[in-house]
Amino acid sequence: MKFFATAAKGTEGALRDELRAIRLPRVRADRGGVHFEGELGAGMRACLESRVAVRILCELARFEARDEGALYDGVRAIEWGPHVTPRHTLAVSATCKDSNLTHSHYIALKTKDAVVDQLRDRFGSRPDVNPEDPDVAIVVRLVKNEATVYLDLSGESLHRRGYRVALTDAMMKESLAAAVIALSGWTPNLPFVDPMAGSGTLAIEAAMISRRMAPGLRREFAFERWASFEEALRREWTELRECARARELPRTQAPIFASDGLSAAVEATRRNAERAGVVRDLDVSLRDARDVTVSAPEGHVVTDPPYGDRLSAKPLQLAGFFRQLGDTFRAMRGWTVTVLSGNPLFQRNIGMTPELDQTLFNGPIECHLVRYRVRP
């Protein structure tokens, strides 16, 4: 089977390296995600173990679709019985680019018609549509008049680990946080510090990485609701989950510190860490980022500074904050500092030259991932 793991723009390389580390077959990065192949178990493993992926899609068919008739016929030719029956609910989403069919909603509607018409002819009844929580989610991508039809193994986006119960402003998605950590070069044997923790996502993801906790263990996936998810696949899925649990470590391998200057953020970090099962692994404190110090000879700062709204600061105040933050970072001799910056004032005022500057997107916001090495 052919799979496509989607990723936030700019994180495709991190996802490629991660899926290779998981030892999935034939991993290949592409725009918007990473291809890999294997039996259905490979897709289930990716759902369970990938920290960076947003969704795991299984390719069912690829065909030319220059008009609505060709799209309908191509979708109807797919054998839908193993995946969806009249007892299930379904939803279809579509995207299109450089094609004769230009309306994604219409493409989704014709795809849905082809699926339900086939099932009605076969079973005498049809499944209902449930756009909010479908048993089977179908994804269609039409590019240059070529349609690719996928099943979404994930259901809810994979960034939803299930531990986020306390919210703060401008939260980073868990999958993006994992990509930032991967690109920082941090390894679990070194201390980890986030001095602007917000809701604690970076520190919690670091703790889960250090303890080898599979990110998908605390949630359910769409493939568990497919018609084909019967005894053999259930056994395989149970074994995958049991193996993942057996790999977990009881504690992190090095200290992980999370601090913030807002008491509400500190409380959110503690609550989310408790839900994630890592609250005892984090040293959480109320502290201004400019007052953070380190004692170990080496380690990593990985952080996502506020873009301006959280500080309620005018540009001159924000520039001054970033200059003072640069003074704090430069005092961390021997450490590596990685920052996801969504405000151009950061790099103009931090007073440091990055060894890495990579564009990432935090939702619609174009950001720069910048990494600095502070000389001993």
mmCIF file of C-alpha atoms in Angstrom:
data_model
loop_
_atom_site.group_PDB
_atom_site.id
_atom_site.type_symbol
_atom_site.label_atom_id
_atom_site.label_comp_id
_atom_site.label_asym_id
_atom_site.label_seq_id
_atom_site.Cartn_x
_atom_site.Cartn_y
_atom_site.Cartn_z
ATOM 1 C CA MET A 1 0.000 0.000 0.000
ATOM 2 C CA LYS A 2 1.085 3.590 -0.659
ATOM 3 C CA PHE A 3 0.806 6.170 2.094
ATOM 4 C CA PHE A 4 1.266 9.919 2.343
ATOM 5 C CA ALA A 5 1.991 11.554 5.689
ATOM 6 C CA THR A 6 1.061 15.220 5.583
ATOM 7 C CA ALA A 7 3.133 17.834 7.408
ATOM 8 C CA ALA A 8 3.128 21.530 8.226
ATOM 9 C CA LYS A 9 4.906 23.521 5.546
ATOM 10 C CA GLY A 10 8.634 23.504 6.166
ATOM 11 C CA THR A 11 8.663 20.393 8.369
ATOM 12 C CA GLU A 12 8.805 17.798 5.589
ATOM 13 C CA GLY A 13 12.507 17.089 6.191
ATOM 14 C CA ALA A 14 11.985 16.504 9.888
ATOM 15 C CA LEU A 15 9.100 14.143 9.115
ATOM 16 C CA ARG A 16 11.172 12.255 6.537
ATOM 17 C CA ASP A 17 13.955 11.667 9.048
ATOM 18 C CA GLU A 18 11.466 10.607 11.700
ATOM 19 C CA LEU A 19 9.703 8.049 9.492
ATOM 20 C CA ARG A 20 13.070 6.621 8.453
ATOM 21 C CA ALA A 21 13.980 6.286 12.125
ATOM 22 C CA ILE A 22 10.703 4.404 12.676
ATOM 23 C CA ARG A 23 11.953 2.107 9.867
ATOM 24 C CA LEU A 24 9.005 2.546 7.538
ATOM 25 C CA PRO A 25 9.674 1.341 3.970
ATOM 26 C CA ARG A 26 10.486 3.547 0.979
ATOM 27 C CA VAL A 27 10.295 6.911 2.707
ATOM 28 C CA ARG A 28 10.471 9.871 0.332
ATOM 29 C CA ALA A 29 9.875 13.546 1.115
ATOM 30 C CA ASP A 30 7.631 15.627 -1.119
ATOM 31 C CA ARG A 31 5.971 18.993 -0.986
ATOM 32 C CA GLY A 32 3.488 18.994 1.867
ATOM 33 C CA GLY A 33 4.512 15.661 3.366
ATOM 34 C CA VAL A 34 6.289 12.339 3.008
ATOM 35 C CA HIS A 35 5.503 9.198 1.002
ATOM 36 C CA PHE A 36 6.083 5.694 2.339
ATOM 37 C CA GLU A 37 4.882 2.185 1.555
ATOM 38 C CA GLY A 38 3.989 -1.046 3.342
ATOM 39 C CA GLU A 39 1.085 -3.083 4.635
ATOM 40 C CA LEU A 40 -1.696 -1.387 6.582
ATOM 41 C CA GLY A 41 0.329 -2.008 9.746
ATOM 42 C CA ALA A 42 2.899 0.526 8.491
ATOM 43 C CA GLY A 43 0.213 3.173 8.343
ATOM 44 C CA MET A 44 -1.025 2.233 11.811
ATOM 45 C CA ARG A 45 2.523 2.508 13.184
ATOM 46 C CA ALA A 46 2.884 5.952 11.655
ATOM 47 C CA CYS A 47 -0.329 7.065 13.377
ATOM 48 C CA LEU A 48 0.900 5.667 16.670
ATOM 49 C CA GLU A 49 4.532 6.806 16.596
ATOM 50 C CA SER A 50 4.898 9.877 14.374
ATOM 51 C CA ARG A 51 5.244 13.120 16.295
ATOM 52 C CA VAL A 52 5.610 15.415 13.275
ATOM 53 C CA ALA A 53 2.941 14.116 10.865
ATOM 54 C CA VAL A 54 -0.446 15.850 10.705
ATOM 55 C CA ARG A 55 -2.355 13.071 8.927
ATOM 56 C CA ILE A 56 -1.659 9.632 7.467
ATOM 57 C CA LEU A 57 -3.394 9.025 4.151
ATOM 58 C CA CYS A 58 -3.659 5.674 2.357
ATOM 59 C CA GLU A 59 -3.812 5.900 -1.428
ATOM 60 C CA LEU A 60 -6.673 3.918 -2.990
ATOM 61 C CA ALA A 61 -6.518 5.007 -6.622
ATOM 62 C CA ARG A 62 -4.986 7.477 -9.039
ATOM 63 C CA PHE A 63 -6.632 8.322 -12.374
ATOM 64 C CA GLU A 64 -7.193 11.071 -14.921
ATOM 65 C CA ALA A 65 -10.239 13.228 -14.200
ATOM 66 C CA ARG A 66 -10.655 15.972 -16.780
ATOM 67 C CA ASP A 67 -14.367 16.354 -16.114
ATOM 68 C CA GLU A 68 -17.002 15.390 -13.583
ATOM 69 C CA GLY A 69 -17.913 12.221 -15.450
ATOM 70 C CA ALA A 70 -14.348 10.895 -15.351
ATOM 71 C CA LEU A 71 -14.111 11.781 -11.648
ATOM 72 C CA TYR A 72 -17.373 9.979 -10.850
ATOM 73 C CA ASP A 73 -16.419 6.891 -12.862
ATOM 74 C CA GLY A 74 -12.934 6.726 -11.355
ATOM 75 C CA VAL A 75 -14.223 6.924 -7.793
ATOM 76 C CA ARG A 76 -17.039 4.455 -8.439
ATOM 77 C CA ALA A 77 -14.535 1.929 -9.842
ATOM 78 C CA ILE A 78 -12.824 1.726 -6.430
ATOM 79 C CA GLU A 79 -13.935 -1.218 -4.265
ATOM 80 C CA TRP A 80 -15.449 0.558 -1.252
ATOM 81 C CA GLY A 81 -16.930 -2.458 0.526
ATOM 82 C CA PRO A 82 -13.832 -3.310 2.609
ATOM 83 C CA HIS A 83 -13.841 0.169 4.114
ATOM 84 C CA VAL A 84 -17.382 1.488 4.384
ATOM 85 C CA THR A 85 -20.860 -0.081 4.526
ATOM 86 C CA PRO A 86 -24.339 1.429 4.942
ATOM 87 C CA ARG A 87 -23.845 1.118 8.720
ATOM 88 C CA HIS A 88 -20.961 3.593 8.607
ATOM 89 C CA THR A 89 -20.861 7.353 8.203
ATOM 90 C CA LEU A 90 -18.527 9.104 5.808
ATOM 91 C CA ALA A 91 -17.179 12.514 4.862
ATOM 92 C CA VAL A 92 -15.265 13.704 1.807
ATOM 93 C CA SER A 93 -12.805 16.591 1.558
ATOM 94 C CA ALA A 94 -11.140 17.750 -1.643
ATOM 95 C CA THR A 95 -8.495 20.094 -2.959
ATOM 96 C CA CYS A 96 -7.764 21.067 -6.556
ATOM 97 C CA LYS A 97 -5.012 22.848 -8.438
ATOM 98 C CA ASP A 98 -4.351 23.548 -12.122
ATOM 99 C CA SER A 99 -7.305 21.383 -13.237
ATOM 100 C CA ASN A 100 -10.477 21.711 -15.297
ATOM 101 C CA LEU A 101 -12.571 21.114 -12.195
ATOM 102 C CA THR A 102 -11.995 24.144 -10.034
ATOM 103 C CA HIS A 103 -14.433 23.896 -7.118
ATOM 104 C CA SER A 104 -13.272 21.669 -4.271
ATOM 105 C CA HIS A 105 -16.767 21.448 -2.749
ATOM 106 C CA TYR A 106 -18.182 20.160 -6.046
ATOM 107 C CA ILE A 107 -15.351 17.625 -6.378
ATOM 108 C CA ALA A 108 -16.139 16.348 -2.870
ATOM 109 C CA LEU A 109 -19.859 16.151 -3.701
ATOM 110 C CA LYS A 110 -19.291 14.108 -6.905
ATOM 111 C CA THR A 111 -16.927 11.808 -5.010
ATOM 112 C CA LYS A 112 -19.528 11.246 -2.294
ATOM 113 C CA ASP A 113 -22.188 10.513 -4.942
ATOM 114 C CA ALA A 114 -19.981 7.872 -6.600
ATOM 115 C CA VAL A 115 -19.278 6.139 -3.278
ATOM 116 C CA VAL A 116 -22.876 6.042 -2.024
ATOM 117 C CA ASP A 117 -24.249 5.032 -5.429
ATOM 118 C CA GLN A 118 -21.928 2.015 -5.523
ATOM 119 C CA LEU A 119 -22.868 0.985 -1.990
ATOM 120 C CA ARG A 120 -26.598 1.482 -2.604
ATOM 121 C CA ASP A 121 -26.426 -0.766 -5.669
ATOM 122 C CA ARG A 122 -24.566 -3.401 -3.681
ATOM 123 C CA PHE A 123 -26.378 -3.311 -0.331
ATOM 124 C CA GLY A 124 -29.720 -1.703 -1.123
ATOM 125 C CA SER A 125 -29.006 1.227 1.215
ATOM 126 C CA ARG A 126 -26.379 3.919 1.589
ATOM 127 C CA PRO A 127 -24.222 5.366 4.387
ATOM 128 C CA ASP A 128 -25.007 8.727 5.929
ATOM 129 C CA VAL A 129 -22.723 11.732 5.712
ATOM 130 C CA ASN A 130 -21.225 13.037 8.973
ATOM 131 C CA PRO A 131 -18.785 15.884 8.330
ATOM 132 C CA GLU A 132 -17.980 16.325 12.034
ATOM 133 C CA ASP A 133 -17.081 12.795 13.141
ATOM 134 C CA PRO A 134 -17.211 10.310 10.244
ATOM 135 C CA ASP A 135 -16.351 6.628 10.517
ATOM 136 C CA VAL A 136 -14.589 6.876 7.150
ATOM 137 C CA ALA A 137 -12.905 10.050 5.892
ATOM 138 C CA ILE A 138 -12.129 10.232 2.166
ATOM 139 C CA VAL A 139 -9.657 12.752 0.749
ATOM 140 C CA VAL A 140 -9.444 13.690 -2.939
ATOM 141 C CA ARG A 141 -6.604 15.692 -4.450
ATOM 142 C CA LEU A 142 -6.935 16.861 -8.040
ATOM 143 C CA VAL A 143 -3.740 18.256 -9.549
ATOM 144 C CA LYS A 144 -3.294 18.904 -13.278
ATOM 145 C CA ASN A 145 -6.421 16.805 -13.954
ATOM 146 C CA GLU A 146 -5.041 13.776 -12.107
ATOM 147 C CA ALA A 147 -7.139 12.644 -9.153
ATOM 148 C CA THR A 148 -5.704 10.798 -6.186
ATOM 149 C CA VAL A 149 -8.188 9.250 -3.762
ATOM 150 C CA TYR A 150 -7.112 8.526 -0.189
ATOM 151 C CA LEU A 151 -8.511 7.149 3.006
ATOM 152 C CA ASP A 152 -7.547 9.128 6.112
ATOM 153 C CA LEU A 153 -6.247 6.735 8.773
ATOM 154 C CA SER A 154 -6.001 9.465 11.375
ATOM 155 C CA GLY A 155 -9.459 10.854 11.980
ATOM 156 C CA GLU A 156 -8.681 13.886 14.097
ATOM 157 C CA SER A 157 -5.410 15.567 13.217
ATOM 158 C CA LEU A 158 -2.414 13.754 14.708
ATOM 159 C CA HIS A 159 -1.365 16.879 16.591
ATOM 160 C CA ARG A 160 -4.257 16.156 18.967
ATOM 161 C CA ARG A 161 -2.398 13.934 21.424
ATOM 162 C CA GLY A 162 -5.183 14.159 23.980
ATOM 163 C CA TYR A 163 -3.270 15.932 26.745
ATOM 164 C CA ARG A 164 -4.130 19.562 26.100
ATOM 165 C CA VAL A 165 -6.748 20.497 28.696
ATOM 166 C CA ALA A 166 -5.530 24.001 29.603
ATOM 167 C CA LEU A 167 -5.167 26.656 26.917
ATOM 168 C CA THR A 168 -3.199 29.864 26.472
ATOM 169 C CA ASP A 169 -3.014 32.413 23.667
ATOM 170 C CA ALA A 170 -1.140 31.630 20.445
ATOM 171 C CA MET A 171 -0.586 27.936 21.169
ATOM 172 C CA MET A 172 1.764 25.899 19.017
ATOM 173 C CA LYS A 173 0.400 22.622 17.669
ATOM 174 C CA GLU A 174 2.009 19.546 19.156
ATOM 175 C CA SER A 175 3.215 18.265 15.767
ATOM 176 C CA LEU A 176 4.939 21.574 14.995
ATOM 177 C CA ALA A 177 6.523 21.568 18.453
ATOM 178 C CA ALA A 178 7.923 18.086 17.772
ATOM 179 C CA ALA A 179 9.337 19.282 14.439
ATOM 180 C CA VAL A 180 10.961 22.310 16.088
ATOM 181 C CA ILE A 181 12.596 20.047 18.682
ATOM 182 C CA ALA A 182 13.828 17.688 15.977
ATOM 183 C CA LEU A 183 15.303 20.558 13.954
ATOM 184 C CA SER A 184 16.947 22.015 17.062
ATOM 185 C CA GLY A 185 19.274 19.008 17.241
ATOM 186 C CA TRP A 186 18.458 18.385 20.917
ATOM 187 C CA THR A 187 19.086 14.865 22.183
ATOM 188 C CA PRO A 188 17.405 13.468 25.323
ATOM 189 C CA ASN A 189 20.689 13.111 27.218
ATOM 190 C CA LEU A 190 21.026 16.909 27.450
ATOM 191 C CA PRO A 191 19.063 19.416 29.570
ATOM 192 C CA PHE A 192 16.152 21.131 27.850
ATOM 193 C CA VAL A 193 14.887 24.621 28.723
ATOM 194 C CA ASP A 194 11.843 26.520 27.458
ATOM 195 C CA PRO A 195 11.832 29.955 29.150
ATOM 196 C CA MET A 196 8.591 31.080 27.441
ATOM 197 C CA ALA A 197 6.591 27.906 27.878
ATOM 198 C CA GLY A 198 3.033 29.147 27.330
ATOM 199 C CA SER A 199 0.844 26.044 27.678
ATOM 200 C CA GLY A 200 3.953 23.841 27.928
ATOM 201 C CA THR A 201 3.779 22.146 24.535
ATOM 202 C CA LEU A 202 7.514 22.181 23.762
ATOM 203 C CA ALA A 203 8.528 20.934 27.206
ATOM 204 C CA ILE A 204 5.827 18.242 27.248
ATOM 205 C CA GLU A 205 6.819 17.008 23.790
ATOM 206 C CA ALA A 206 10.466 16.932 24.887
ATOM 207 C CA ALA A 207 9.547 14.886 27.960
ATOM 208 C CA MET A 208 7.567 12.427 25.845
ATOM 209 C CA ILE A 209 10.495 12.110 23.431
ATOM 210 C CA SER A 210 12.932 11.532 26.295
ATOM 211 C CA ARG A 211 10.703 8.866 27.827
ATOM 212 C CA ARG A 212 10.005 7.263 24.415
ATOM 213 C CA MET A 213 6.265 7.703 24.866
ATOM 214 C CA ALA A 214 4.357 7.060 21.630
ATOM 215 C CA PRO A 215 2.263 10.183 20.922
ATOM 216 C CA GLY A 216 -0.741 8.183 19.711
ATOM 217 C CA LEU A 217 -1.221 5.934 22.733
ATOM 218 C CA ARG A 218 -3.851 8.119 24.400
ATOM 219 C CA ARG A 219 -6.282 8.487 21.498
ATOM 220 C CA GLU A 220 -8.281 6.593 18.895
ATOM 221 C CA PHE A 221 -7.872 6.609 15.114
ATOM 222 C CA ALA A 222 -10.217 6.481 12.136
ATOM 223 C CA PHE A 223 -8.946 3.121 10.868
ATOM 224 C CA GLU A 224 -10.307 1.461 14.014
ATOM 225 C CA ARG A 225 -13.818 2.182 12.677
ATOM 226 C CA TRP A 226 -13.350 0.789 9.167
ATOM 227 C CA ALA A 227 -15.340 -2.245 8.034
ATOM 228 C CA SER A 228 -12.046 -4.055 7.315
ATOM 229 C CA PHE A 229 -10.726 -3.548 10.857
ATOM 230 C CA GLU A 230 -11.492 -7.082 11.973
ATOM 231 C CA GLU A 231 -9.840 -9.646 14.238
ATOM 232 C CA ALA A 232 -6.432 -9.950 12.543
ATOM 233 C CA LEU A 233 -5.933 -6.193 12.307
ATOM 234 C CA ARG A 234 -7.203 -5.698 15.858
ATOM 235 C CA ARG A 235 -4.600 -8.182 17.099
ATOM 236 C CA GLU A 236 -1.861 -6.396 15.144
ATOM 237 C CA TRP A 237 -2.964 -3.026 16.519
ATOM 238 C CA THR A 238 -3.025 -4.367 20.068
ATOM 239 C CA GLU A 239 0.509 -5.722 19.629
ATOM 240 C CA LEU A 240 1.762 -2.394 18.244
ATOM 241 C CA ARG A 241 0.349 -0.538 21.240
ATOM 242 C CA GLU A 242 1.746 -3.057 23.730
ATOM 243 C CA CYS A 243 5.203 -2.831 22.151
ATOM 244 C CA ALA A 244 5.040 0.965 22.328
ATOM 245 C CA ARG A 245 4.164 0.843 26.025
ATOM 246 C CA ALA A 246 6.998 -1.604 26.685
ATOM 247 C CA ARG A 247 9.518 0.860 25.182
ATOM 248 C CA GLU A 248 8.594 3.671 27.569
ATOM 249 C CA LEU A 249 11.128 4.814 30.135
ATOM 250 C CA PRO A 250 10.054 5.622 33.703
ATOM 251 C CA ARG A 251 11.729 9.067 33.754
ATOM 252 C CA THR A 252 13.357 11.552 31.415
ATOM 253 C CA GLN A 253 17.043 11.075 30.697
ATOM 254 C CA ALA A 254 18.015 14.675 31.603
ATOM 255 C CA PRO A 255 16.288 17.628 33.311
ATOM 256 C CA ILE A 256 13.557 19.512 31.425
ATOM 257 C CA PHE A 257 12.722 23.040 32.563
ATOM 258 C CA ALA A 258 9.651 25.063 31.633
ATOM 259 C CA SER A 259 9.053 28.593 32.854
ATOM 260 C CA ASP A 260 6.914 31.577 31.945
ATOM 261 C CA GLY A 261 6.342 35.072 33.226
ATOM 262 C CA LEU A 262 2.573 34.578 33.452
ATOM 263 C CA SER A 263 1.076 32.550 36.292
ATOM 264 C CA ALA A 264 -1.791 31.389 34.050
ATOM 265 C CA ALA A 265 0.733 29.898 31.613
ATOM 266 C CA VAL A 266 2.583 28.115 34.413
ATOM 267 C CA GLU A 267 -0.691 26.613 35.651
ATOM 268 C CA ALA A 268 -1.609 25.555 32.090
ATOM 269 C CA THR A 269 1.757 23.854 31.681
ATOM 270 C CA ARG A 270 1.310 21.908 34.905
ATOM 271 C CA ARG A 271 -2.228 20.799 34.016
ATOM 272 C CA ASN A 272 -1.287 19.698 30.510
ATOM 273 C CA ALA A 273 1.827 17.902 31.743
ATOM 274 C CA GLU A 274 -0.234 16.049 34.319
ATOM 275 C CA ARG A 275 -2.688 14.929 31.637
ATOM 276 C CA ALA A 276 0.229 13.802 29.461
ATOM 277 C CA GLY A 277 1.699 11.780 32.330
ATOM 278 C CA VAL A 278 4.937 13.771 32.512
ATOM 279 C CA VAL A 279 4.283 16.336 35.254
ATOM 280 C CA ARG A 280 6.924 14.747 37.507
ATOM 281 C CA ASP A 281 9.452 15.029 34.692
ATOM 282 C CA LEU A 282 9.205 18.814 34.361
ATOM 283 C CA ASP A 283 10.634 21.547 36.550
ATOM 284 C CA VAL A 284 7.947 24.232 36.069
ATOM 285 C CA SER A 285 8.423 27.736 37.471
ATOM 286 C CA LEU A 286 7.134 31.299 37.280
ATOM 287 C CA ARG A 287 10.009 33.365 35.910
ATOM 288 C CA ASP A 288 10.689 36.130 33.438
ATOM 289 C CA ALA A 289 12.546 34.741 30.408
ATOM 290 C CA ARG A 290 15.236 37.396 30.833
ATOM 291 C CA ASP A 291 16.041 36.044 34.297
ATOM 292 C CA VAL A 292 16.592 32.409 33.267
ATOM 293 C CA THR A 293 20.041 31.009 34.007
ATOM 294 C CA VAL A 294 21.627 27.611 33.399
ATOM 295 C CA SER A 295 24.187 25.647 35.391
ATOM 296 C CA ALA A 296 24.994 22.669 33.152
ATOM 297 C CA PRO A 297 27.971 23.086 30.779
ATOM 298 C CA GLU A 298 25.798 22.287 27.759
ATOM 299 C CA GLY A 299 22.167 21.884 26.861
ATOM 300 C CA HIS A 300 19.429 23.297 24.637
ATOM 301 C CA VAL A 301 17.055 26.207 24.899
ATOM 302 C CA VAL A 302 14.083 25.633 22.588
ATOM 303 C CA THR A 303 11.345 28.236 22.686
ATOM 304 C CA ASP A 304 8.577 30.072 20.863
ATOM 305 C CA PRO A 305 8.565 33.724 21.978
ATOM 306 C CA PRO A 306 5.320 35.701 21.911
ATOM 307 C CA TYR A 307 4.823 37.481 18.603
ATOM 308 C CA GLY A 308 3.614 40.687 20.278
ATOM 309 C CA ASP A 309 -0.009 40.155 21.287
ATOM 310 C CA ARG A 310 0.792 38.258 24.487
ATOM 311 C CA LEU A 311 3.186 40.970 25.604
ATOM 312 C CA SER A 312 0.738 43.773 24.743
ATOM 313 C CA ALA A 313 3.881 45.625 23.759
ATOM 314 C CA LYS A 314 4.555 48.381 21.272
ATOM 315 C CA PRO A 315 7.318 47.723 18.699
ATOM 316 C CA LEU A 316 9.938 49.665 20.654
ATOM 317 C CA GLN A 317 9.098 47.781 23.844
ATOM 318 C CA LEU A 318 9.175 44.472 22.018
ATOM 319 C CA ALA A 319 12.524 45.291 20.407
ATOM 320 C CA GLY A 320 13.921 46.099 23.845
ATOM 321 C CA PHE A 321 12.600 42.826 25.231
ATOM 322 C CA PHE A 322 14.313 40.881 22.440
ATOM 323 C CA ARG A 323 17.622 42.719 23.010
ATOM 324 C CA GLN A 324 17.521 41.811 26.694
ATOM 325 C CA LEU A 325 16.625 38.245 25.768
ATOM 326 C CA GLY A 326 19.721 38.159 23.556
ATOM 327 C CA ASP A 327 21.838 39.185 26.543
ATOM 328 C CA THR A 328 20.353 36.258 28.494
ATOM 329 C CA PHE A 329 21.031 33.779 25.695
ATOM 330 C CA ARG A 330 24.629 34.921 25.158
ATOM 331 C CA ALA A 331 25.348 34.232 28.831
ATOM 332 C CA MET A 332 24.483 30.535 28.287
ATOM 333 C CA ARG A 333 28.009 29.489 27.369
ATOM 334 C CA GLY A 334 28.237 26.127 25.589
ATOM 335 C CA TRP A 335 24.491 25.933 24.991
ATOM 336 C CA THR A 336 22.431 25.796 21.789
ATOM 337 C CA VAL A 337 19.468 28.144 21.462
ATOM 338 C CA THR A 338 16.654 27.420 18.994
ATOM 339 C CA VAL A 339 13.817 29.884 18.523
ATOM 340 C CA LEU A 340 10.686 29.769 16.378
ATOM 341 C CA SER A 341 10.235 33.453 15.622
ATOM 342 C CA GLY A 342 7.076 34.883 14.095
ATOM 343 C CA ASN A 343 8.107 38.503 14.526
ATOM 344 C CA PRO A 344 10.875 40.065 12.378
ATOM 345 C CA LEU A 345 11.829 42.254 15.329
ATOM 346 C CA PHE A 346 13.305 39.189 17.024
ATOM 347 C CA GLN A 347 16.139 38.577 14.583
ATOM 348 C CA ARG A 348 16.811 42.290 14.165
ATOM 349 C CA ASN A 349 17.340 42.779 17.877
ATOM 350 C CA ILE A 350 18.593 39.486 19.329
ATOM 351 C CA GLY A 351 22.216 40.376 18.522
ATOM 352 C CA MET A 352 23.240 36.855 17.495
ATOM 353 C CA THR A 353 24.075 35.210 14.156
ATOM 354 C CA PRO A 354 22.184 31.964 13.497
ATOM 355 C CA GLU A 355 23.844 28.839 12.177
ATOM 356 C CA LEU A 356 20.426 27.745 10.857
ATOM 357 C CA ASP A 357 17.568 29.865 9.512
ATOM 358 C CA GLN A 358 14.658 27.860 8.146
ATOM 359 C CA THR A 359 11.169 28.997 7.193
ATOM 360 C CA LEU A 360 8.295 27.174 8.922
ATOM 361 C CA PHE A 361 4.601 27.947 9.172
ATOM 362 C CA ASN A 362 2.768 28.114 12.491
ATOM 363 C CA GLY A 363 -0.717 27.827 11.002
ATOM 364 C CA PRO A 364 -0.953 30.770 8.578
ATOM 365 C CA ILE A 365 1.949 32.640 10.203
ATOM 366 C CA GLU A 366 5.275 32.498 8.378
ATOM 367 C CA CYS A 367 7.997 31.979 10.973
ATOM 368 C CA HIS A 368 11.753 31.549 11.048
ATOM 369 C CA LEU A 369 13.327 28.693 12.935
ATOM 370 C CA VAL A 370 16.702 30.076 13.953
ATOM 371 C CA ARG A 371 19.383 28.143 15.810
ATOM 372 C CA TYR A 372 22.351 29.692 17.600
ATOM 373 C CA ARG A 373 25.402 28.095 19.213
ATOM 374 C CA VAL A 374 26.826 30.027 22.141
ATOM 375 C CA ARG A 375 30.563 29.598 22.420
ATOM 376 C CA PRO A 376 31.884 28.217 25.765
#
